[in-house]
Amino acid sequence: MSGARGGGVGPVGRSTVRGAVPGAGGVADSTSTAADDNATAEDGGASVDGTGEDGAGEGGAGEGAGAGAAEDGGARGSGGGRRAGRGTDRRRRRRRVLRWSATLLALVIVGGAGAGYLYYEHLNANIKSDKLNLGDAKDRAAETKANEAGQKALNILLIGSDARDTVENQKLGGARDTFNGTPLADVQMLLHVSADRSNMSVVSMPRDTLLDIPKCTDPDTGEVFRSLTREITNSSLGRGGPGCTVATWEKLTDIHIDHFMMIDFGGVVSMADAIGGVPVCVDANVHSHTSTGKGSGLKLAEGTHDIKGEQALQWLRTRYGFEDDTDLARAKAQHMYMNSMVRQLRSEAKLTNPNGLRKLAEAATRAITVDDGLDSIKKMYDLATELQKVPTERITMTTMPNRYDTVQTGRVVPTEDAGKLFRLVREDIALDGKDAAKATASPSPTVTDAAAADQDIAVQVRNGTYTDSLGAARGRASAVTEVLVGKGFTDAKADASPATTEKTTVIRYPSADLQADALRVAKALGVPAGQVKQSTDVSGVTLLVGADWRSGTAYKAPVQDDKTPTSAETMNAADTSQCMHVDPAYSW
């Protein structure tokens, strides 16, 4: 870890504090916004982050206090009066309460510009940061491109660490023989905020998922961790830090990750206490405890309960007692908690108490570890401002589609539906199905060179048709090579190597001077230009015949279905009917 870092703030004085929160009014207003909005907004993010649920809460908190104060300023010039009706009066009263709270917070906590600067610096000093991505360049996803309006989507990885590196974490973790052991990323959630900020998608990955982990380099020690295949995903955290978990996600999904937020057991408890009770529901009495000592210890009676502190941590960690006692059920419980917290923070004025806001700010900045791009209050405030724009009813929680592995019992692997889900996120398509229809035609790639004559284009053809369920389709490299030769690509050669796994047929080329040649091959075969990719993994134009072309001589491009797979088990944040099903074996 690279440790705590301050946020670059100028000289002490009123202008410094005012500058910390752009657009604020006087000194009191600007200071309160810095402490108020940041405390609440980053809080949710911090808390959720650790358990995988806070990123969404982050936006919710910001909307609770900061957005209210901002609304107030707008209301003053909007007119209205009694003609607007009782609903308008209630909104106006709420705005006054929020505005009063922000001003009082400035007086109680800050007391002046100099003190405001010191408190701002104090919160900055609490924040721990680390490098965003520890993988090699070849394993990283391309940066997200802006849409036609110049807007860019945001992708934030939320990580919950099971580190037992302190007495508190050891006590909360309940595993006596694992003190100071290698931490595991037991909660992993990718939070995607659409470019236009109209919707948000959260994708959880079960900690027992088997996948390929790329080579990672520890930024502090320089230790190099070699790449692994079919390794459990939560081990990525112990390979140099959270930046390796980020690298693992990018390699799997080809989605560029902009930020990460990580929290441990102690951080979850402190954040849950600072936020206050969050309502959760169980459909029967539950006690997560086995005769061998396993289980989170959660004990609740049937019905709805407000949970916080250690009990909130127990809920988020419960595996034995919910549904089928798997990590999939645990992810569902985490989604329920996250959704409930977002609704709670956005619907109540509970974050208007100055002392409570200060407690939130302290807990949030001490609880989380972030990437270098979020290492100051100002940066967190800016992020929270973006998150709070998303309506609660447009937040969708999902779990990566998976199936149980046929070799390692109890482990899961991504399915084809997982690839589809990642594509939807990558292409910024809302998972709730409420997006306006988008044009499906891909823009033509910019080509800086002309293609060589067909007979002069060297093409290597590989068999990539292997799947776990069907194995490999034999002879595909040779068959497709014959197709190319018949079309005039006489320098095409079949690779005799064992079949690899490519879900979709793809043509790769190593450098820009071969792009036109690769596109020419694609056009001849009917392969969409979007399936032509530059990659340093190949030395020349290389056609990988995928699992979507297991037979025949003519390639049929797959029809893109933009509906979220049912196997993703979506859950909407505005749904108040959510209640966890209890395994009868753990009922009392």
Coordinates of C-alpha atoms in Angstrom, one line a residue:
M1 CA 0.0 0.0 0.0
S2 CA 1.2 3.4 -0.7
G3 CA -0.4 4.9 2.4
A4 CA -2.4 8.0 3.2
R5 CA -2.1 10.9 0.8
G6 CA -3.4 14.5 1.0
G7 CA -5.3 16.3 -1.7
G8 CA -3.5 19.3 -3.2
V9 CA -5.0 22.3 -1.5
G10 CA -3.6 25.8 -1.8
P11 CA -2.7 28.3 0.9
V12 CA -4.7 28.6 4.0
G13 CA -7.6 31.1 3.8
R14 CA -11.1 31.7 2.7
S15 CA -10.4 31.3 -1.0
T16 CA -8.8 27.9 -0.3
V17 CA -11.9 26.6 1.4
R18 CA -14.2 28.1 -1.1
G19 CA -12.2 26.6 -3.9
A20 CA -12.4 23.1 -2.4
V21 CA -16.1 22.9 -3.4
P22 CA -16.6 24.6 -6.8
G23 CA -19.9 26.5 -7.2
A24 CA -20.5 27.0 -3.5
G25 CA -21.7 30.3 -2.1
G26 CA -20.1 32.0 0.9
V27 CA -17.5 30.6 3.2
A28 CA -20.0 28.9 5.5
D29 CA -21.8 27.3 2.5
S30 CA -18.6 26.1 0.8
T31 CA -17.2 24.6 3.9
S32 CA -20.4 22.9 4.9
T33 CA -20.7 21.5 1.4
A34 CA -17.1 20.1 1.5
A35 CA -17.7 18.4 4.8
D36 CA -21.4 17.7 4.3
D37 CA -21.7 16.5 0.8
N38 CA -18.4 14.7 0.8
A39 CA -19.1 13.0 4.1
T40 CA -22.4 11.7 3.0
A41 CA -21.6 11.0 -0.6
E42 CA -18.3 9.3 -0.1
D43 CA -19.7 7.5 2.9
G44 CA -22.1 5.4 1.1
G45 CA -19.4 4.6 -1.4
A46 CA -16.9 3.7 1.2
S47 CA -19.2 1.5 3.1
V48 CA -20.6 -0.2 0.1
D49 CA -17.3 -0.5 -1.4
G50 CA -15.9 -2.6 1.2
T51 CA -18.8 -5.0 1.2
G52 CA -19.5 -4.4 -2.3
E53 CA -22.5 -2.5 -1.5
D54 CA -21.4 1.0 -0.9
G55 CA -20.7 2.4 -4.3
A56 CA -24.4 2.9 -4.8
G57 CA -24.9 4.2 -1.3
E58 CA -22.2 6.7 -2.1
G59 CA -24.4 8.4 -4.6
G60 CA -27.4 8.1 -2.3
A61 CA -25.7 9.8 0.5
G62 CA -24.6 12.7 -1.6
E63 CA -28.1 13.2 -2.8
G64 CA -29.4 13.2 0.8
A65 CA -27.6 16.2 2.0
G66 CA -25.6 17.8 -0.8
A67 CA -28.2 17.6 -3.4
G68 CA -30.8 19.0 -1.0
A69 CA -28.6 22.0 -0.4
A70 CA -28.1 22.5 -4.1
E71 CA -31.8 22.2 -4.7
D72 CA -32.4 25.0 -2.2
G73 CA -30.3 27.4 -4.2
G74 CA -32.3 26.6 -7.3
A75 CA -35.6 26.9 -5.5
R76 CA -35.0 30.5 -4.5
G77 CA -35.2 31.7 -8.1
S78 CA -38.0 29.4 -9.3
G79 CA -41.0 31.2 -7.9
G80 CA -43.9 28.8 -7.0
G81 CA -45.6 29.8 -3.8
R82 CA -48.7 28.2 -2.4
R83 CA -50.1 27.6 -5.8
A84 CA -47.6 24.8 -6.2
G85 CA -49.6 22.9 -3.5
R86 CA -48.8 21.0 -0.3
G87 CA -46.2 18.8 -2.0
T88 CA -44.2 21.8 -3.0
D89 CA -44.4 23.2 0.6
R90 CA -43.1 19.9 2.0
R91 CA -40.2 19.9 -0.5
R92 CA -39.5 23.6 0.5
R93 CA -39.5 22.7 4.2
R94 CA -37.1 19.8 3.6
R95 CA -34.8 22.1 1.6
R96 CA -34.7 24.6 4.5
V97 CA -33.9 21.8 6.9
L98 CA -31.0 20.6 4.8
R99 CA -29.7 24.1 4.2
W100 CA -29.9 24.8 8.0
S101 CA -28.0 21.6 8.6
A102 CA -25.2 22.4 6.2
T103 CA -24.8 25.9 7.6
L104 CA -24.8 24.6 11.2
L105 CA -22.3 21.9 10.3
A106 CA -19.9 24.6 9.1
L107 CA -20.2 26.5 12.4
V108 CA -19.9 23.5 14.6
I109 CA -17.2 21.6 12.8
V110 CA -15.3 24.3 11.0
G111 CA -15.9 27.6 12.8
G112 CA -13.9 29.6 10.2
A113 CA -11.9 29.3 7.0
G114 CA -8.6 28.3 8.7
A115 CA -10.3 25.6 10.7
G116 CA -12.1 24.5 7.6
Y117 CA -8.8 24.1 5.8
L118 CA -7.4 22.1 8.7
Y119 CA -10.4 19.8 8.8
Y120 CA -10.3 19.3 5.1
E121 CA -6.6 18.4 5.3
H122 CA -7.4 16.1 8.2
L123 CA -9.9 14.1 6.2
N124 CA -7.5 14.0 3.2
A125 CA -4.8 12.5 5.5
N126 CA -7.2 9.7 6.6
I127 CA -7.5 8.4 3.0
K128 CA -5.3 5.4 2.0
S129 CA -4.6 4.9 -1.7
D130 CA -2.9 2.4 -3.9
K131 CA -2.1 1.9 -7.6
L132 CA -5.2 1.2 -9.9
N133 CA -3.9 -1.6 -12.1
L134 CA -1.0 -3.9 -11.5
G135 CA -1.3 -5.9 -14.7
D136 CA 0.8 -5.7 -17.9
A137 CA -0.4 -3.4 -20.7
K138 CA -1.4 -6.3 -22.9
D139 CA -4.0 -7.5 -20.4
R140 CA -5.7 -4.2 -19.9
A141 CA -8.9 -3.0 -21.5
A142 CA -8.9 0.0 -23.8
E143 CA -10.1 3.2 -22.1
T144 CA -13.8 3.9 -22.4
K145 CA -14.7 6.2 -25.3
A146 CA -17.0 9.2 -25.0
N147 CA -20.5 9.1 -26.6
E148 CA -21.6 11.6 -29.2
A149 CA -22.4 14.1 -26.5
G150 CA -18.9 13.9 -25.1
Q151 CA -20.0 11.9 -22.0
K152 CA -18.1 8.9 -20.6
A153 CA -19.3 6.0 -18.6
L154 CA -17.7 5.2 -15.2
N155 CA -16.7 1.8 -14.0
I156 CA -15.8 1.4 -10.3
L157 CA -14.7 -1.9 -8.8
L158 CA -15.9 -2.4 -5.2
I159 CA -13.8 -4.8 -3.2
G160 CA -14.4 -6.3 0.3
S161 CA -11.2 -7.7 1.9
D162 CA -11.2 -10.5 4.5
A163 CA -7.8 -9.3 5.9
R164 CA -7.2 -10.3 9.5
D165 CA -4.3 -7.8 9.9
T166 CA -5.6 -6.1 13.0
V167 CA -7.0 -7.3 16.3
E168 CA -10.4 -5.9 15.4
N169 CA -10.4 -7.6 12.0
Q170 CA -9.2 -10.9 13.6
K171 CA -12.1 -10.8 16.1
L172 CA -14.7 -9.9 13.5
G173 CA -13.3 -12.5 11.0
G174 CA -13.5 -15.2 13.5
A175 CA -10.7 -17.3 12.1
R176 CA -8.0 -17.7 14.8
D177 CA -5.4 -19.4 12.6
T178 CA -5.4 -16.8 9.8
F179 CA -4.0 -13.7 11.6
N180 CA -2.0 -11.5 9.2
G181 CA -2.4 -14.0 6.4
T182 CA -2.8 -13.2 2.7
P183 CA -6.0 -11.2 2.3
L184 CA -8.7 -12.4 -0.1
A185 CA -11.1 -10.3 -2.2
D186 CA -14.2 -12.0 -0.9
V187 CA -16.6 -9.4 -2.3
Q188 CA -16.2 -8.1 -5.8
M189 CA -18.8 -5.8 -7.5
L190 CA -18.4 -3.8 -10.7
L191 CA -20.4 -0.6 -10.5
H192 CA -21.1 0.8 -14.0
V193 CA -22.6 4.3 -14.3
S194 CA -23.9 5.1 -17.8
A195 CA -22.4 7.9 -19.8
D196 CA -25.5 10.0 -19.6
R197 CA -25.9 9.2 -15.8
S198 CA -29.5 7.9 -16.4
N199 CA -28.8 4.4 -15.0
M200 CA -26.4 2.3 -13.0
S201 CA -25.6 -1.4 -13.2
V202 CA -23.9 -3.5 -10.5
V203 CA -22.4 -6.9 -11.4
S204 CA -21.3 -9.2 -8.6
M205 CA -18.8 -11.9 -9.1
P206 CA -19.0 -14.9 -6.8
R207 CA -15.7 -15.3 -4.8
D208 CA -15.5 -19.0 -5.8
T209 CA -15.3 -18.2 -9.5
L210 CA -12.5 -19.9 -11.4
L211 CA -10.8 -17.7 -14.0
D212 CA -7.4 -16.7 -15.4
I213 CA -5.5 -14.2 -13.3
P214 CA -2.9 -12.1 -15.2
K215 CA 0.7 -11.4 -14.2
C216 CA 0.8 -8.7 -11.6
T217 CA 3.7 -6.6 -10.1
D218 CA 3.6 -5.4 -6.5
P219 CA 4.1 -1.6 -6.7
D220 CA 5.9 -1.5 -3.3
T221 CA 8.2 -4.5 -3.4
G222 CA 8.6 -5.1 -7.2
E223 CA 7.6 -8.7 -6.7
V224 CA 6.2 -10.3 -9.9
F225 CA 3.4 -12.7 -9.6
R226 CA 3.1 -15.0 -12.6
S227 CA -0.1 -15.5 -14.5
L228 CA -2.4 -18.3 -13.4
T229 CA -5.2 -20.3 -15.1
R230 CA -8.4 -21.6 -13.5
E231 CA -7.6 -19.9 -10.2
I232 CA -10.2 -18.8 -7.7
T233 CA -10.8 -15.1 -8.2
N234 CA -10.6 -13.9 -4.6
S235 CA -6.9 -14.8 -4.5
S236 CA -6.1 -11.9 -6.8
L237 CA -6.0 -9.5 -3.9
G238 CA -3.0 -11.2 -2.4
R239 CA -0.9 -10.7 -5.5
G240 CA 0.3 -7.1 -5.0
G241 CA -3.0 -5.5 -3.8
P242 CA -6.3 -4.4 -5.2
G243 CA -4.7 -3.4 -8.5
C244 CA -4.3 -7.1 -9.3
T245 CA -8.1 -7.6 -8.7
V246 CA -8.7 -4.7 -11.1
A247 CA -6.3 -6.3 -13.7
T248 CA -8.2 -9.6 -13.3
W249 CA -11.5 -8.0 -14.0
E250 CA -10.2 -6.1 -17.0
K251 CA -8.7 -9.3 -18.5
L252 CA -11.9 -11.2 -18.1
T253 CA -14.4 -8.6 -19.1
D254 CA -12.5 -6.2 -21.5
I255 CA -14.1 -3.4 -19.5
H256 CA -11.9 -0.5 -18.5
I257 CA -12.1 0.2 -14.8
D258 CA -11.7 3.8 -13.7
H259 CA -11.5 3.4 -9.9
F260 CA -11.6 0.9 -7.1
M261 CA -12.7 1.2 -3.5
M262 CA -11.8 -1.4 -0.9
I263 CA -12.9 -2.0 2.7
D264 CA -12.1 -4.5 5.4
F265 CA -14.2 -6.0 8.3
G266 CA -13.5 -3.2 10.7
G267 CA -14.3 -0.6 8.0
V268 CA -17.7 -2.2 7.3
V269 CA -18.6 -2.1 11.0
S270 CA -17.6 1.5 11.4
M271 CA -19.4 2.6 8.3
A272 CA -22.5 0.7 9.1
D273 CA -22.6 2.3 12.5
A274 CA -22.1 5.8 11.0
I275 CA -24.8 5.3 8.4
G276 CA -27.3 4.0 11.0
G277 CA -29.8 1.1 10.8
V278 CA -30.6 -0.3 7.4
P279 CA -33.8 -2.4 7.1
V280 CA -33.4 -6.0 5.9
C281 CA -35.9 -8.9 5.8
V282 CA -35.8 -12.6 6.3
D283 CA -38.8 -14.9 5.7
A284 CA -38.1 -17.1 8.7
N285 CA -36.0 -17.1 11.9
V286 CA -32.3 -17.6 11.0
H287 CA -29.1 -18.4 12.8
S288 CA -26.0 -18.7 10.6
H289 CA -24.0 -21.2 12.7
T290 CA -23.0 -24.8 12.2
S291 CA -21.9 -27.5 14.6
T292 CA -18.4 -27.1 13.3
G293 CA -18.3 -23.4 14.0
K294 CA -18.9 -22.1 10.5
G295 CA -21.3 -19.3 9.8
S296 CA -21.4 -15.5 10.2
G297 CA -23.2 -15.7 13.6
L298 CA -26.2 -13.7 12.3
K299 CA -29.3 -14.4 14.3
L300 CA -32.6 -12.7 13.4
A301 CA -36.2 -13.5 13.9
E302 CA -38.6 -13.6 11.0
G303 CA -39.5 -10.2 9.6
T304 CA -37.8 -6.9 8.9
H305 CA -35.0 -5.5 11.1
D306 CA -32.8 -2.4 11.1
I307 CA -29.2 -3.7 11.3
K308 CA -26.0 -1.8 11.7
G309 CA -22.4 -2.3 13.1
E310 CA -21.3 -5.9 13.5
Q311 CA -24.8 -7.2 12.7
A312 CA -24.6 -5.5 9.3
L313 CA -21.2 -7.2 8.7
Q314 CA -22.8 -10.6 9.7
W315 CA -25.6 -10.1 7.2
L316 CA -23.1 -9.2 4.4
R317 CA -21.0 -12.3 5.2
T318 CA -23.8 -14.8 5.7
R319 CA -23.4 -17.9 3.5
Y320 CA -24.8 -20.6 5.7
G321 CA -28.5 -19.9 6.3
F322 CA -29.6 -18.1 3.1
E323 CA -31.2 -20.1 0.3
D324 CA -28.8 -22.8 -0.9
D325 CA -25.9 -21.8 1.5
T326 CA -23.7 -20.7 -1.3
D327 CA -21.8 -17.6 -2.3
L328 CA -24.5 -16.9 -4.8
A329 CA -27.0 -16.5 -2.0
R330 CA -24.6 -14.3 -0.1
A331 CA -24.3 -12.0 -3.2
K332 CA -28.1 -11.7 -3.3
A333 CA -28.2 -10.7 0.4
Q334 CA -25.5 -8.1 -0.3
H335 CA -27.6 -6.7 -3.1
M336 CA -30.6 -6.4 -0.8
Y337 CA -28.6 -4.6 1.8
M338 CA -27.2 -2.2 -0.8
N339 CA -30.6 -1.4 -2.3
S340 CA -32.1 -0.8 1.1
M341 CA -29.3 1.5 2.1
V342 CA -29.7 3.5 -1.1
R343 CA -33.4 3.9 -0.5
Q344 CA -32.8 4.8 3.1
L345 CA -30.2 7.5 2.4
R346 CA -32.2 9.0 -0.4
S347 CA -35.6 9.1 1.3
E348 CA -34.8 10.3 4.8
A349 CA -33.3 13.5 6.2
K350 CA -31.3 11.5 8.7
L351 CA -28.0 12.9 7.4
T352 CA -28.8 16.4 8.4
N353 CA -27.3 16.2 11.9
P354 CA -24.0 18.0 12.0
N355 CA -22.4 15.6 14.5
G356 CA -23.7 12.6 12.5
L357 CA -22.2 14.1 9.3
R358 CA -18.9 14.6 10.9
K359 CA -19.0 11.0 12.2
L360 CA -19.8 9.8 8.6
A361 CA -16.9 11.8 7.2
E362 CA -14.4 10.4 9.7
A363 CA -15.6 6.8 9.3
A364 CA -15.7 7.0 5.5
T365 CA -12.2 8.4 5.0
R366 CA -10.7 6.0 7.6
A367 CA -12.5 2.9 6.3
I368 CA -11.6 2.7 2.7
T369 CA -8.6 2.3 0.4
V370 CA -9.0 3.8 -3.0
D371 CA -7.0 4.2 -6.2
D372 CA -4.7 7.2 -6.7
G373 CA -7.4 8.8 -8.8
L374 CA -9.7 9.1 -5.7
D375 CA -7.1 10.1 -3.1
S376 CA -8.7 13.4 -1.9
I377 CA -12.0 14.6 -0.6
K378 CA -12.4 16.8 -3.7
K379 CA -12.0 13.8 -6.0
M380 CA -14.5 11.8 -4.0
Y381 CA -16.9 14.7 -3.9
D382 CA -16.7 14.9 -7.7
L383 CA -17.4 11.2 -8.0
A384 CA -20.3 11.3 -5.6
T385 CA -21.8 14.2 -7.6
E386 CA -21.9 12.0 -10.6
L387 CA -23.3 9.0 -8.8
Q388 CA -26.2 10.9 -7.2
K389 CA -27.5 11.8 -10.6
V390 CA -28.8 8.2 -11.1
P391 CA -32.4 7.7 -10.1
T392 CA -33.0 4.9 -7.6
E393 CA -35.4 3.1 -9.9
R394 CA -32.7 2.9 -12.6
I395 CA -30.2 1.0 -10.4
T396 CA -29.9 -2.7 -11.3
M397 CA -28.1 -5.3 -9.3
T398 CA -27.0 -8.5 -11.0
T399 CA -24.7 -11.5 -10.4
M400 CA -22.4 -12.8 -13.1
P401 CA -24.1 -15.8 -14.8
N402 CA -22.2 -18.9 -13.9
R403 CA -22.4 -22.7 -13.5
Y404 CA -20.7 -25.2 -11.3
D405 CA -17.3 -26.4 -12.5
T406 CA -17.1 -30.0 -13.6
V407 CA -13.7 -30.6 -12.1
Q408 CA -13.4 -28.5 -8.9
T409 CA -16.5 -29.2 -6.8
G410 CA -18.1 -26.1 -5.3
R411 CA -16.3 -23.7 -7.7
V412 CA -18.1 -21.9 -10.5
V413 CA -17.1 -20.6 -13.9
P414 CA -18.6 -17.9 -16.1
T415 CA -21.1 -19.0 -18.8
E416 CA -21.8 -17.6 -22.2
D417 CA -24.4 -15.4 -20.6
A418 CA -21.6 -13.8 -18.6
G419 CA -19.9 -12.8 -21.8
K420 CA -23.2 -11.3 -23.0
L421 CA -23.7 -9.4 -19.7
F422 CA -20.1 -8.0 -19.9
R423 CA -20.8 -6.9 -23.5
L424 CA -23.9 -5.0 -22.4
V425 CA -21.9 -3.2 -19.7
R426 CA -19.0 -2.5 -22.1
E427 CA -21.4 -1.0 -24.7
D428 CA -23.2 1.0 -22.0
I429 CA -26.5 -0.7 -22.5
A430 CA -28.8 -0.4 -19.4
L431 CA -29.5 -3.8 -17.7
D432 CA -33.1 -2.7 -16.8
G433 CA -34.1 -2.7 -20.5
K434 CA -35.3 0.9 -20.3
D435 CA -32.8 2.5 -22.6
A436 CA -34.1 4.2 -25.7
A437 CA -33.4 2.3 -28.9
K438 CA -29.8 2.7 -30.0
A439 CA -28.3 2.5 -33.4
T440 CA -26.7 -0.9 -33.8
A441 CA -24.4 0.0 -36.7
S442 CA -20.8 0.3 -35.6
P443 CA -18.8 3.2 -36.9
S444 CA -16.2 2.3 -39.6
P445 CA -12.7 2.0 -38.2
T446 CA -10.2 4.6 -39.2
V447 CA -7.6 2.9 -41.5
T448 CA -4.3 4.7 -42.3
D449 CA -3.0 2.2 -44.8
A450 CA -4.2 0.3 -47.9
A451 CA -4.5 -3.5 -47.8
A452 CA -2.1 -5.6 -49.8
A453 CA -3.3 -7.8 -52.6
D454 CA -5.3 -10.8 -51.3
Q455 CA -2.6 -13.3 -52.5
D456 CA 0.1 -11.3 -50.6
I457 CA -1.7 -11.3 -47.2
A458 CA -0.3 -13.9 -44.9
V459 CA -3.0 -15.3 -42.6
Q460 CA -2.6 -17.8 -39.8
V461 CA -5.7 -19.7 -39.0
R462 CA -6.2 -21.3 -35.6
N463 CA -8.9 -23.5 -34.1
G464 CA -10.6 -21.7 -31.2
T465 CA -13.8 -23.8 -31.0
Y466 CA -13.1 -25.6 -27.7
T467 CA -15.8 -25.3 -25.1
D468 CA -16.1 -27.1 -21.7
S469 CA -19.4 -28.7 -22.8
L470 CA -18.6 -29.6 -26.4
G471 CA -14.9 -29.9 -26.6
A472 CA -13.2 -28.8 -29.9
A473 CA -14.6 -29.1 -33.4
R474 CA -11.8 -31.0 -35.2
G475 CA -10.3 -29.8 -38.4
R476 CA -11.7 -26.3 -38.3
A477 CA -8.4 -24.5 -38.9
S478 CA -7.8 -26.6 -42.0
A479 CA -11.4 -26.2 -43.3
V480 CA -11.4 -22.4 -42.9
T481 CA -7.9 -22.2 -44.5
E482 CA -9.3 -23.9 -47.5
V483 CA -12.1 -21.3 -47.7
L484 CA -9.6 -18.5 -47.6
V485 CA -7.4 -20.1 -50.3
G486 CA -10.4 -20.5 -52.4
K487 CA -11.1 -16.8 -52.1
G488 CA -7.6 -15.9 -53.3
F489 CA -5.7 -15.7 -50.0
T490 CA -3.2 -18.2 -51.1
D491 CA -0.8 -17.4 -48.3
A492 CA -3.2 -18.6 -45.6
K493 CA -1.8 -21.4 -43.4
A494 CA -3.5 -23.6 -40.8
D495 CA -2.0 -23.8 -37.3
A496 CA -1.8 -27.4 -36.1
S497 CA -1.8 -26.4 -32.4
P498 CA -4.4 -27.8 -30.0
A499 CA -7.7 -25.9 -30.0
T500 CA -8.1 -23.0 -27.7
T501 CA -11.3 -21.2 -26.5
E502 CA -12.7 -18.3 -28.4
K503 CA -16.5 -17.8 -27.9
T504 CA -16.6 -15.5 -31.0
T505 CA -14.6 -15.7 -34.2
V506 CA -12.0 -12.9 -34.2
I507 CA -9.2 -11.6 -36.4
R508 CA -6.2 -10.2 -34.6
Y509 CA -3.3 -8.2 -36.0
P510 CA -0.2 -6.9 -34.1
S511 CA 0.4 -3.4 -35.5
A512 CA -1.4 -0.6 -37.3
D513 CA 0.3 -1.3 -40.7
L514 CA -1.5 -4.7 -40.8
Q515 CA -5.0 -3.3 -39.9
A516 CA -6.1 -2.9 -43.5
D517 CA -5.0 -6.5 -44.3
A518 CA -7.0 -7.9 -41.3
L519 CA -10.1 -5.9 -42.3
R520 CA -9.8 -7.2 -45.9
V521 CA -9.7 -10.8 -44.6
A522 CA -12.8 -10.1 -42.4
K523 CA -14.7 -8.6 -45.3
A524 CA -14.0 -11.7 -47.5
L525 CA -15.3 -14.0 -44.8
G526 CA -18.2 -11.9 -43.6
V527 CA -16.8 -11.3 -40.2
P528 CA -17.9 -7.9 -38.7
A529 CA -15.3 -5.2 -38.4
G530 CA -16.0 -5.0 -34.7
Q531 CA -14.4 -8.5 -34.4
V532 CA -11.1 -7.3 -35.8
K533 CA -8.8 -6.4 -32.9
Q534 CA -5.2 -5.2 -32.5
S535 CA -3.3 -7.5 -30.2
T536 CA 0.4 -8.0 -29.2
D537 CA -0.4 -11.7 -28.6
V538 CA 0.0 -12.4 -32.4
S539 CA 2.9 -11.8 -34.8
G540 CA 0.8 -11.4 -38.0
V541 CA -2.8 -11.4 -39.2
T542 CA -4.4 -14.3 -37.3
L543 CA -7.9 -15.7 -37.7
L544 CA -9.2 -17.5 -34.6
V545 CA -12.2 -19.7 -35.6
G546 CA -14.5 -19.4 -32.6
A547 CA -17.2 -21.5 -31.0
D548 CA -19.7 -19.6 -33.1
W549 CA -18.3 -21.2 -36.3
R550 CA -18.0 -24.9 -35.4
S551 CA -19.2 -26.1 -38.9
G552 CA -19.8 -25.0 -42.5
T553 CA -17.8 -22.8 -44.8
A554 CA -19.8 -19.6 -44.5
Y555 CA -19.6 -17.5 -41.4
K556 CA -22.8 -16.2 -39.9
A557 CA -22.3 -13.2 -37.6
P558 CA -24.2 -13.7 -34.4
V559 CA -27.3 -11.5 -34.0
Q560 CA -26.8 -9.1 -31.1
D561 CA -29.5 -9.5 -28.4
D562 CA -29.4 -6.6 -26.0
K563 CA -31.7 -8.1 -23.4
T564 CA -30.1 -8.9 -20.0
P565 CA -29.8 -12.6 -19.5
T566 CA -32.3 -14.1 -17.1
S567 CA -29.5 -16.0 -15.5
A568 CA -28.1 -12.6 -14.2
E569 CA -31.0 -12.5 -11.7
T570 CA -31.5 -8.8 -11.8
M571 CA -32.8 -6.9 -8.8
N572 CA -34.0 -3.3 -8.9
A573 CA -33.0 -0.9 -6.1
A574 CA -36.5 0.6 -5.9
D575 CA -38.1 -2.9 -5.1
T576 CA -39.2 -2.8 -1.5
S577 CA -40.6 -6.3 -1.5
Q578 CA -37.1 -8.0 -1.2
C579 CA -36.8 -10.6 1.5
M580 CA -34.1 -13.3 1.9
H581 CA -35.3 -16.9 1.9
V582 CA -33.9 -18.8 4.9
D583 CA -32.6 -22.4 4.6
P584 CA -34.9 -24.4 7.1
A585 CA -31.8 -26.2 8.4
Y586 CA -30.6 -22.9 9.9
S587 CA -34.0 -21.8 11.3
W588 CA -34.7 -21.7 15.0

